[in-house]
Amino acid sequence: MAVRRRDEQQEEPRKEKKKRPWLTMVLVFVVLLLGSGYGYLYFHGSSIKVPVPSQEKAARPAEVRKLTLEPFVVNLADPGLRRYLRVKITLEYLSPYLEEELNQKLHRIRDTIITVLRSKKTEDLAQEDALKRELLAKINAELDIGQVKALYFEEFIIQ
């Protein structure tokens, strides 16, 4: 009987050991499945884009329009020196109605720009931002319908 008790005691743990490998394999499979799903979402999930058309259209800025003026060549107001300035200017604006007004008043705008530039000395031109602000203010004073948003120097040569 003593022999049988040992056999019975040995058979019981064997049954438990058979249950544990299945449980361990299922847990390992679930962990691997979750890990691979997380890895896929981590590396490929950021490339998934959800379009939001209503917000994109609402946040879209108005179309920017531009008018590039022919180059200006003016003498500077330096006493005793013969220096001149060659500058090419582009005006930027938003309103489509302003294009027609700019074309109608182009002669007045060019005259305003020439008048401002001829009154400057060489040292006055070192501050481009101040010159841009002054030109914008004078050009916008000539306009009735809209305003020029920005002014850019495409060429700026002093000789």
PDB file of C-alpha atoms in Angstrom:
ATOM      1  CA  MET A   1       0.000   0.000   0.000  1.00  0.00           C
ATOM      2  CA  ALA A   2       2.825   2.320   0.697  1.00  0.00           C
ATOM      3  CA  VAL A   3       3.934   1.886  -2.861  1.00  0.00           C
ATOM      4  CA  ARG A   4       0.525   2.761  -4.139  1.00  0.00           C
ATOM      5  CA  ARG A   5       0.359   5.930  -2.085  1.00  0.00           C
ATOM      6  CA  ARG A   6       3.587   7.157  -3.609  1.00  0.00           C
ATOM      7  CA  ASP A   7       2.298   6.371  -7.107  1.00  0.00           C
ATOM      8  CA  GLU A   8      -0.954   8.156  -6.359  1.00  0.00           C
ATOM      9  CA  GLN A   9       0.916  11.144  -4.970  1.00  0.00           C
ATOM     10  CA  GLN A  10       3.150  11.232  -8.036  1.00  0.00           C
ATOM     11  CA  GLU A  11       0.204  10.986 -10.458  1.00  0.00           C
ATOM     12  CA  GLU A  12      -1.591  13.984  -8.957  1.00  0.00           C
ATOM     13  CA  PRO A  13       1.261  16.474  -9.536  1.00  0.00           C
ATOM     14  CA  ARG A  14       1.662  15.135 -13.080  1.00  0.00           C
ATOM     15  CA  LYS A  15      -1.929  16.064 -13.843  1.00  0.00           C
ATOM     16  CA  GLU A  16      -1.343  19.613 -12.579  1.00  0.00           C
ATOM     17  CA  LYS A  17       1.824  19.938 -14.663  1.00  0.00           C
ATOM     18  CA  LYS A  18      -0.110  19.075 -17.808  1.00  0.00           C
ATOM     19  CA  LYS A  19      -2.594  21.911 -17.134  1.00  0.00           C
ATOM     20  CA  ARG A  20       0.096  24.507 -16.518  1.00  0.00           C
ATOM     21  CA  PRO A  21       1.869  24.240 -19.897  1.00  0.00           C
ATOM     22  CA  TRP A  22      -1.420  24.937 -21.717  1.00  0.00           C
ATOM     23  CA  LEU A  23      -2.149  27.870 -19.486  1.00  0.00           C
ATOM     24  CA  THR A  24       1.382  29.219 -19.938  1.00  0.00           C
ATOM     25  CA  MET A  25       1.203  28.824 -23.723  1.00  0.00           C
ATOM     26  CA  VAL A  26      -2.132  30.636 -23.895  1.00  0.00           C
ATOM     27  CA  LEU A  27      -0.790  33.504 -21.761  1.00  0.00           C
ATOM     28  CA  VAL A  28       2.371  33.764 -23.909  1.00  0.00           C
ATOM     29  CA  PHE A  29       0.224  33.789 -27.060  1.00  0.00           C
ATOM     30  CA  VAL A  30      -2.031  36.553 -25.683  1.00  0.00           C
ATOM     31  CA  VAL A  31       0.980  38.644 -24.604  1.00  0.00           C
ATOM     32  CA  LEU A  32       2.607  38.234 -28.038  1.00  0.00           C
ATOM     33  CA  LEU A  33      -0.647  39.134 -29.771  1.00  0.00           C
ATOM     34  CA  LEU A  34      -1.086  42.264 -27.658  1.00  0.00           C
ATOM     35  CA  GLY A  35       2.573  43.228 -28.111  1.00  0.00           C
ATOM     36  CA  SER A  36       2.442  42.876 -31.884  1.00  0.00           C
ATOM     37  CA  GLY A  37      -0.793  44.892 -32.022  1.00  0.00           C
ATOM     38  CA  TYR A  38       0.758  47.648 -29.924  1.00  0.00           C
ATOM     39  CA  GLY A  39       3.900  47.613 -32.077  1.00  0.00           C
ATOM     40  CA  TYR A  40       1.873  47.892 -35.267  1.00  0.00           C
ATOM     41  CA  LEU A  41      -0.145  50.822 -33.941  1.00  0.00           C
ATOM     42  CA  TYR A  42       2.976  52.497 -32.563  1.00  0.00           C
ATOM     43  CA  PHE A  43       4.890  52.375 -35.856  1.00  0.00           C
ATOM     44  CA  HIS A  44       2.056  52.513 -38.408  1.00  0.00           C
ATOM     45  CA  GLY A  45      -0.724  54.198 -36.472  1.00  0.00           C
ATOM     46  CA  SER A  46       0.756  57.687 -36.888  1.00  0.00           C
ATOM     47  CA  SER A  47       0.579  57.403 -40.676  1.00  0.00           C
ATOM     48  CA  ILE A  48      -3.185  56.981 -40.562  1.00  0.00           C
ATOM     49  CA  LYS A  49      -4.735  60.366 -41.276  1.00  0.00           C
ATOM     50  CA  VAL A  50      -8.350  61.225 -40.769  1.00  0.00           C
ATOM     51  CA  PRO A  51      -9.399  64.043 -43.116  1.00  0.00           C
ATOM     52  CA  VAL A  52     -11.393  66.875 -41.618  1.00  0.00           C
ATOM     53  CA  PRO A  53     -12.549  68.859 -44.653  1.00  0.00           C
ATOM     54  CA  SER A  54     -14.725  71.416 -42.865  1.00  0.00           C
ATOM     55  CA  GLN A  55     -11.940  72.621 -40.563  1.00  0.00           C
ATOM     56  CA  GLU A  56      -9.317  72.723 -43.319  1.00  0.00           C
ATOM     57  CA  LYS A  57     -11.496  74.880 -45.541  1.00  0.00           C
ATOM     58  CA  ALA A  58     -12.441  77.205 -42.702  1.00  0.00           C
ATOM     59  CA  ALA A  59      -8.834  77.654 -41.555  1.00  0.00           C
ATOM     60  CA  ARG A  60      -7.545  78.188 -45.076  1.00  0.00           C
ATOM     61  CA  PRO A  61      -6.331  81.772 -45.565  1.00  0.00           C
ATOM     62  CA  ALA A  62      -7.520  83.927 -48.421  1.00  0.00           C
ATOM     63  CA  GLU A  63      -5.593  83.704 -51.661  1.00  0.00           C
ATOM     64  CA  VAL A  64      -2.672  86.101 -51.724  1.00  0.00           C
ATOM     65  CA  ARG A  65      -2.301  88.148 -54.887  1.00  0.00           C
ATOM     66  CA  LYS A  66       0.727  90.087 -56.017  1.00  0.00           C
ATOM     67  CA  LEU A  67       1.685  92.845 -58.395  1.00  0.00           C
ATOM     68  CA  THR A  68       5.322  93.213 -59.428  1.00  0.00           C
ATOM     69  CA  LEU A  69       6.197  96.742 -60.467  1.00  0.00           C
ATOM     70  CA  GLU A  70       8.789  97.549 -63.086  1.00  0.00           C
ATOM     71  CA  PRO A  71      12.202  98.470 -61.615  1.00  0.00           C
ATOM     72  CA  PHE A  72      12.790 101.986 -60.302  1.00  0.00           C
ATOM     73  CA  VAL A  73      16.074 103.836 -60.855  1.00  0.00           C
ATOM     74  CA  VAL A  74      16.303 107.056 -58.816  1.00  0.00           C
ATOM     75  CA  ASN A  75      19.024 109.465 -57.706  1.00  0.00           C
ATOM     76  CA  LEU A  76      19.533 109.631 -53.961  1.00  0.00           C
ATOM     77  CA  ALA A  77      19.516 112.869 -51.943  1.00  0.00           C
ATOM     78  CA  ASP A  78      23.145 112.617 -50.789  1.00  0.00           C
ATOM     79  CA  PRO A  79      24.751 116.086 -50.981  1.00  0.00           C
ATOM     80  CA  GLY A  80      27.944 116.157 -53.042  1.00  0.00           C
ATOM     81  CA  LEU A  81      27.669 112.487 -54.080  1.00  0.00           C
ATOM     82  CA  ARG A  82      26.154 111.046 -57.230  1.00  0.00           C
ATOM     83  CA  ARG A  83      24.538 107.864 -56.018  1.00  0.00           C
ATOM     84  CA  TYR A  84      21.519 106.117 -57.360  1.00  0.00           C
ATOM     85  CA  LEU A  85      19.206 103.341 -56.251  1.00  0.00           C
ATOM     86  CA  ARG A  86      17.812 100.562 -58.375  1.00  0.00           C
ATOM     87  CA  VAL A  87      14.899  98.773 -56.738  1.00  0.00           C
ATOM     88  CA  LYS A  88      12.266  96.278 -57.894  1.00  0.00           C
ATOM     89  CA  ILE A  89       9.142  96.135 -55.722  1.00  0.00           C
ATOM     90  CA  THR A  90       6.351  93.584 -55.406  1.00  0.00           C
ATOM     91  CA  LEU A  91       3.073  94.486 -53.704  1.00  0.00           C
ATOM     92  CA  GLU A  92       1.051  91.791 -51.939  1.00  0.00           C
ATOM     93  CA  TYR A  93      -2.697  92.095 -51.306  1.00  0.00           C
ATOM     94  CA  LEU A  94      -5.744  89.907 -50.624  1.00  0.00           C
ATOM     95  CA  SER A  95      -8.746  91.563 -52.265  1.00  0.00           C
ATOM     96  CA  PRO A  96      -9.462  90.654 -55.892  1.00  0.00           C
ATOM     97  CA  TYR A  97     -11.133  94.076 -56.288  1.00  0.00           C
ATOM     98  CA  LEU A  98      -7.912  95.824 -55.370  1.00  0.00           C
ATOM     99  CA  GLU A  99      -6.188  94.504 -58.494  1.00  0.00           C
ATOM    100  CA  GLU A 100      -8.296  96.683 -60.757  1.00  0.00           C
ATOM    101  CA  GLU A 101      -7.763  99.754 -58.579  1.00  0.00           C
ATOM    102  CA  LEU A 102      -3.997  99.153 -58.491  1.00  0.00           C
ATOM    103  CA  ASN A 103      -3.865  98.962 -62.279  1.00  0.00           C
ATOM    104  CA  GLN A 104      -5.937 102.151 -62.626  1.00  0.00           C
ATOM    105  CA  LYS A 105      -3.791 104.081 -60.148  1.00  0.00           C
ATOM    106  CA  LEU A 106      -0.440 102.589 -61.115  1.00  0.00           C
ATOM    107  CA  HIS A 107       0.909 105.937 -62.347  1.00  0.00           C
ATOM    108  CA  ARG A 108       0.102 107.574 -58.984  1.00  0.00           C
ATOM    109  CA  ILE A 109       1.619 104.678 -57.032  1.00  0.00           C
ATOM    110  CA  ARG A 110       4.838 104.789 -59.091  1.00  0.00           C
ATOM    111  CA  ASP A 111       5.066 108.558 -58.591  1.00  0.00           C
ATOM    112  CA  THR A 112       4.610 108.149 -54.826  1.00  0.00           C
ATOM    113  CA  ILE A 113       7.353 105.513 -54.665  1.00  0.00           C
ATOM    114  CA  ILE A 114       9.755 107.639 -56.746  1.00  0.00           C
ATOM    115  CA  THR A 115       9.090 110.715 -54.574  1.00  0.00           C
ATOM    116  CA  VAL A 116       9.793 108.806 -51.355  1.00  0.00           C
ATOM    117  CA  LEU A 117      12.933 107.126 -52.698  1.00  0.00           C
ATOM    118  CA  ARG A 118      14.408 110.358 -54.136  1.00  0.00           C
ATOM    119  CA  SER A 119      14.111 112.033 -50.741  1.00  0.00           C
ATOM    120  CA  LYS A 120      16.273 109.390 -49.032  1.00  0.00           C
ATOM    121  CA  LYS A 121      19.984 109.510 -48.298  1.00  0.00           C
ATOM    122  CA  THR A 122      22.232 106.455 -48.329  1.00  0.00           C
ATOM    123  CA  GLU A 123      22.174 106.116 -44.540  1.00  0.00           C
ATOM    124  CA  ASP A 124      18.339 106.256 -44.562  1.00  0.00           C
ATOM    125  CA  LEU A 125      18.244 103.147 -46.744  1.00  0.00           C
ATOM    126  CA  ALA A 126      20.105 101.051 -44.175  1.00  0.00           C
ATOM    127  CA  GLN A 127      16.800 100.550 -42.332  1.00  0.00           C
ATOM    128  CA  GLU A 128      14.796  98.585 -44.900  1.00  0.00           C
ATOM    129  CA  ASP A 129      11.881  97.875 -42.553  1.00  0.00           C
ATOM    130  CA  ALA A 130      11.326 101.578 -41.876  1.00  0.00           C
ATOM    131  CA  LEU A 131      11.430 102.274 -45.620  1.00  0.00           C
ATOM    132  CA  LYS A 132       8.934  99.472 -46.301  1.00  0.00           C
ATOM    133  CA  ARG A 133       6.535 100.819 -43.655  1.00  0.00           C
ATOM    134  CA  GLU A 134       6.762 104.343 -45.066  1.00  0.00           C
ATOM    135  CA  LEU A 135       6.156 103.164 -48.643  1.00  0.00           C
ATOM    136  CA  LEU A 136       3.205 100.995 -47.534  1.00  0.00           C
ATOM    137  CA  ALA A 137       1.609 103.900 -45.686  1.00  0.00           C
ATOM    138  CA  LYS A 138       1.987 106.230 -48.699  1.00  0.00           C
ATOM    139  CA  ILE A 139       0.691 103.611 -51.187  1.00  0.00           C
ATOM    140  CA  ASN A 140      -2.311 102.703 -48.995  1.00  0.00           C
ATOM    141  CA  ALA A 141      -3.153 106.415 -48.678  1.00  0.00           C
ATOM    142  CA  GLU A 142      -3.619 106.482 -52.479  1.00  0.00           C
ATOM    143  CA  LEU A 143      -6.066 103.540 -52.469  1.00  0.00           C
ATOM    144  CA  ASP A 144      -9.822 103.664 -51.859  1.00  0.00           C
ATOM    145  CA  ILE A 145     -11.089 100.058 -52.040  1.00  0.00           C
ATOM    146  CA  GLY A 146      -8.540  98.027 -50.104  1.00  0.00           C
ATOM    147  CA  GLN A 147      -5.086  97.961 -48.603  1.00  0.00           C
ATOM    148  CA  VAL A 148      -1.764  96.528 -49.724  1.00  0.00           C
ATOM    149  CA  LYS A 149      -0.804  93.903 -47.152  1.00  0.00           C
ATOM    150  CA  ALA A 150       2.959  93.739 -47.713  1.00  0.00           C
ATOM    151  CA  LEU A 151       5.739  95.222 -49.803  1.00  0.00           C
ATOM    152  CA  TYR A 152       8.830  93.258 -50.882  1.00  0.00           C
ATOM    153  CA  PHE A 153      12.095  94.387 -52.416  1.00  0.00           C
ATOM    154  CA  GLU A 154      13.133  91.935 -55.104  1.00  0.00           C
ATOM    155  CA  GLU A 155      16.165  94.034 -56.090  1.00  0.00           C
ATOM    156  CA  PHE A 156      17.829  96.654 -53.951  1.00  0.00           C
ATOM    157  CA  ILE A 157      21.070  98.034 -55.398  1.00  0.00           C
ATOM    158  CA  ILE A 158      22.810 101.248 -54.323  1.00  0.00           C
ATOM    159  CA  GLN A 159      25.636 102.547 -56.491  1.00  0.00           C
TER     160      GLN A 159
END
